[in-house]
mmCIF file of C-alpha atoms in Angstrom:
data_model
loop_
_atom_site.group_PDB
_atom_site.id
_atom_site.type_symbol
_atom_site.label_atom_id
_atom_site.label_comp_id
_atom_site.label_asym_id
_atom_site.label_seq_id
_atom_site.Cartn_x
_atom_site.Cartn_y
_atom_site.Cartn_z
ATOM 1 C CA MET U 1 3.820 -15.361 6.841
ATOM 2 C CA LYS U 2 4.257 -12.272 5.087
ATOM 3 C CA THR U 3 2.172 -9.088 5.792
ATOM 4 C CA VAL U 4 0.773 -6.756 3.733
ATOM 5 C CA LEU U 5 -0.398 -3.272 5.434
ATOM 6 C CA LEU U 6 -3.190 -2.039 3.041
ATOM 7 C CA ILE U 7 -4.361 1.618 3.663
ATOM 8 C CA ASP U 8 -7.237 3.046 1.455
ATOM 9 C CA ASP U 9 -10.552 4.949 2.536
ATOM 10 C CA GLU U 10 -13.148 3.161 0.642
ATOM 11 C CA GLN U 11 -14.328 0.214 2.703
ATOM 12 C CA GLU U 12 -16.092 -1.290 -0.226
ATOM 13 C CA TYR U 13 -12.518 -1.777 -1.785
ATOM 14 C CA LEU U 14 -11.190 -3.038 1.224
ATOM 15 C CA ASP U 15 -14.051 -6.030 1.562
ATOM 16 C CA LEU U 16 -13.136 -6.718 -1.867
ATOM 17 C CA ILE U 17 -9.168 -7.110 -2.137
ATOM 18 C CA VAL U 18 -8.442 -8.143 1.410
ATOM 19 C CA PRO U 19 -9.956 -11.589 1.221
ATOM 20 C CA ARG U 20 -7.906 -12.273 -2.427
ATOM 21 C CA ILE U 21 -4.788 -11.091 -0.806
ATOM 22 C CA GLU U 22 -5.443 -12.990 2.134
ATOM 23 C CA LYS U 23 -6.296 -16.278 -0.252
ATOM 24 C CA TRP U 24 -3.134 -15.534 -1.711
ATOM 25 C CA GLY U 25 -1.130 -16.797 1.902
ATOM 26 C CA TYR U 26 -0.797 -13.084 2.894
ATOM 27 C CA THR U 27 -1.627 -11.603 6.273
ATOM 28 C CA VAL U 28 -3.332 -8.498 5.780
ATOM 29 C CA VAL U 29 -3.623 -5.720 8.105
ATOM 30 C CA SER U 30 -5.860 -3.004 6.680
ATOM 31 C CA PHE U 31 -6.897 0.552 7.863
ATOM 32 C CA LEU U 32 -9.196 3.503 6.447
ATOM 33 C CA GLU U 33 -7.394 6.053 8.049
ATOM 34 C CA GLY U 34 -3.545 7.247 7.435
ATOM 35 C CA LYS U 35 -3.296 8.264 11.048
ATOM 36 C CA LYS U 36 -4.196 4.864 12.412
ATOM 37 C CA ALA U 37 -1.991 3.147 9.793
ATOM 38 C CA LEU U 38 0.883 5.280 11.256
ATOM 39 C CA GLU U 39 0.232 4.456 15.050
ATOM 40 C CA TYR U 40 0.231 0.586 13.782
ATOM 41 C CA LEU U 41 3.769 1.427 12.109
ATOM 42 C CA GLN U 42 5.026 2.369 15.283
ATOM 43 C CA ALA U 43 4.741 -0.879 16.863
ATOM 44 C CA ASN U 44 4.475 -3.393 13.888
ATOM 45 C CA LYS U 45 6.921 -4.009 10.519
ATOM 46 C CA PRO U 46 5.015 -5.036 7.894
ATOM 47 C CA ASP U 47 6.503 -6.536 5.008
ATOM 48 C CA ILE U 48 4.817 -3.961 2.604
ATOM 49 C CA MET U 49 2.804 -1.374 2.394
ATOM 50 C CA LEU U 50 -0.162 -1.104 -0.357
ATOM 51 C CA LEU U 51 -1.327 2.895 0.211
ATOM 52 C CA ASP U 52 -3.903 4.670 -1.424
ATOM 53 C CA LEU U 53 -3.804 8.684 -1.908
ATOM 54 C CA GLY U 54 -6.986 9.822 -1.400
ATOM 55 C CA LEU U 55 -7.758 9.358 2.211
ATOM 56 C CA GLN U 56 -10.206 11.225 4.561
ATOM 57 C CA ASP U 57 -8.135 12.169 7.345
ATOM 58 C CA ILE U 58 -4.605 13.323 5.996
ATOM 59 C CA SER U 59 -3.120 13.056 2.848
ATOM 60 C CA GLY U 60 -1.574 9.779 1.329
ATOM 61 C CA MET U 61 1.540 11.783 0.510
ATOM 62 C CA LYS U 62 1.987 12.753 4.130
ATOM 63 C CA VAL U 63 1.826 9.140 5.046
ATOM 64 C CA LEU U 64 3.931 7.991 2.343
ATOM 65 C CA LEU U 65 6.659 11.027 3.337
ATOM 66 C CA GLU U 66 6.528 9.925 7.040
ATOM 67 C CA THR U 67 6.740 6.191 6.147
ATOM 68 C CA LYS U 68 9.651 6.702 4.286
ATOM 69 C CA THR U 69 11.380 9.300 6.799
ATOM 70 C CA LYS U 70 10.731 6.681 9.742
ATOM 71 C CA TYR U 71 10.964 3.240 7.763
ATOM 72 C CA PRO U 72 12.921 3.931 4.519
ATOM 73 C CA ASP U 73 13.399 0.206 4.452
ATOM 74 C CA LEU U 74 9.683 -0.315 4.381
ATOM 75 C CA ALA U 75 8.486 -0.624 0.676
ATOM 76 C CA VAL U 76 5.435 1.372 -0.312
ATOM 77 C CA TRP U 77 3.428 0.864 -3.581
ATOM 78 C CA VAL U 78 0.851 3.702 -4.185
ATOM 79 C CA VAL U 79 -2.353 2.509 -5.248
ATOM 80 C CA SER U 80 -4.318 5.485 -6.609
ATOM 81 C CA ALA U 81 -7.566 5.930 -9.225
ATOM 82 C CA TYR U 82 -5.767 9.088 -9.880
ATOM 83 C CA ASN U 83 -2.758 8.085 -12.729
ATOM 84 C CA ASP U 84 -1.592 11.392 -13.553
ATOM 85 C CA SER U 85 2.032 11.917 -14.321
ATOM 86 C CA ASP U 86 2.467 14.566 -12.070
ATOM 87 C CA LEU U 87 1.304 12.746 -9.029
ATOM 88 C CA ARG U 88 3.024 9.616 -10.027
ATOM 89 C CA GLU U 89 6.231 11.751 -10.289
ATOM 90 C CA GLN U 90 5.527 13.330 -6.704
ATOM 91 C CA ALA U 91 4.737 9.961 -5.214
ATOM 92 C CA MET U 92 8.250 8.539 -6.704
ATOM 93 C CA LYS U 93 10.351 11.889 -5.516
ATOM 94 C CA LEU U 94 8.869 10.607 -1.558
ATOM 95 C CA LYS U 95 10.409 7.088 -2.425
ATOM 96 C CA ALA U 96 7.177 5.382 -3.622
ATOM 97 C CA ASP U 97 8.922 2.177 -4.609
ATOM 98 C CA ASP U 98 5.805 1.594 -7.003
ATOM 99 C CA PHE U 99 2.689 2.992 -8.538
ATOM 100 C CA ILE U 100 -0.019 1.101 -9.794
ATOM 101 C CA ALA U 101 -3.219 2.888 -10.855
ATOM 102 C CA LYS U 102 -7.180 1.638 -10.183
ATOM 103 C CA PRO U 103 -8.723 0.045 -11.391
ATOM 104 C CA PHE U 104 -6.166 -3.036 -11.558
ATOM 105 C CA LEU U 105 -6.625 -6.822 -12.499
ATOM 106 C CA PRO U 106 -6.090 -8.589 -9.191
ATOM 107 C CA ALA U 107 -4.012 -10.885 -10.837
ATOM 108 C CA GLU U 108 -1.990 -8.513 -11.518
ATOM 109 C CA LEU U 109 -1.615 -7.456 -8.107
ATOM 110 C CA LYS U 110 -0.967 -11.213 -7.518
ATOM 111 C CA VAL U 111 1.939 -11.373 -9.477
ATOM 112 C CA LYS U 112 3.255 -8.028 -8.540
ATOM 113 C CA LEU U 113 3.730 -9.453 -5.095
ATOM 114 C CA GLN U 114 5.129 -13.037 -6.013
ATOM 115 C CA GLU U 115 7.309 -11.362 -7.531
ATOM 116 C CA TYR U 116 8.495 -8.823 -4.826
ATOM 117 C CA PHE U 117 8.517 -11.240 -2.374
ATOM 118 C CA LEU U 118 10.752 -13.676 -4.726
ATOM 119 C CA LYS U 119 13.013 -10.626 -4.835
ATOM 120 C CA LYS U 120 13.437 -9.895 -1.267
ATOM 121 C CA GLU U 121 14.313 -14.076 -0.673
#
């Protein structure tokens, strides 16, 4: 089963999206804090990371940079409510694989995940 690592500082968002992603057939590991997610990556290899930039403990950009430095093959999709072109450009310079603006329809995420995993096969 494919594993989605989801990092977001809003518990309400995690409570809504995690069950949906699991219903689509994926295993979800979620964290509210970037540092805990980085610790998880030291011992585990998820198939994809969905990363919010507005984390409380450390910058989401720092999580992105550290992840892409240590695990360059891990796909990282930035998911952010801040959809400005400068932020998007900065994330892409740090090698984010995609940038998804909140709010989005869950069906859109489902299709994107399906397409991503089909390409990997």
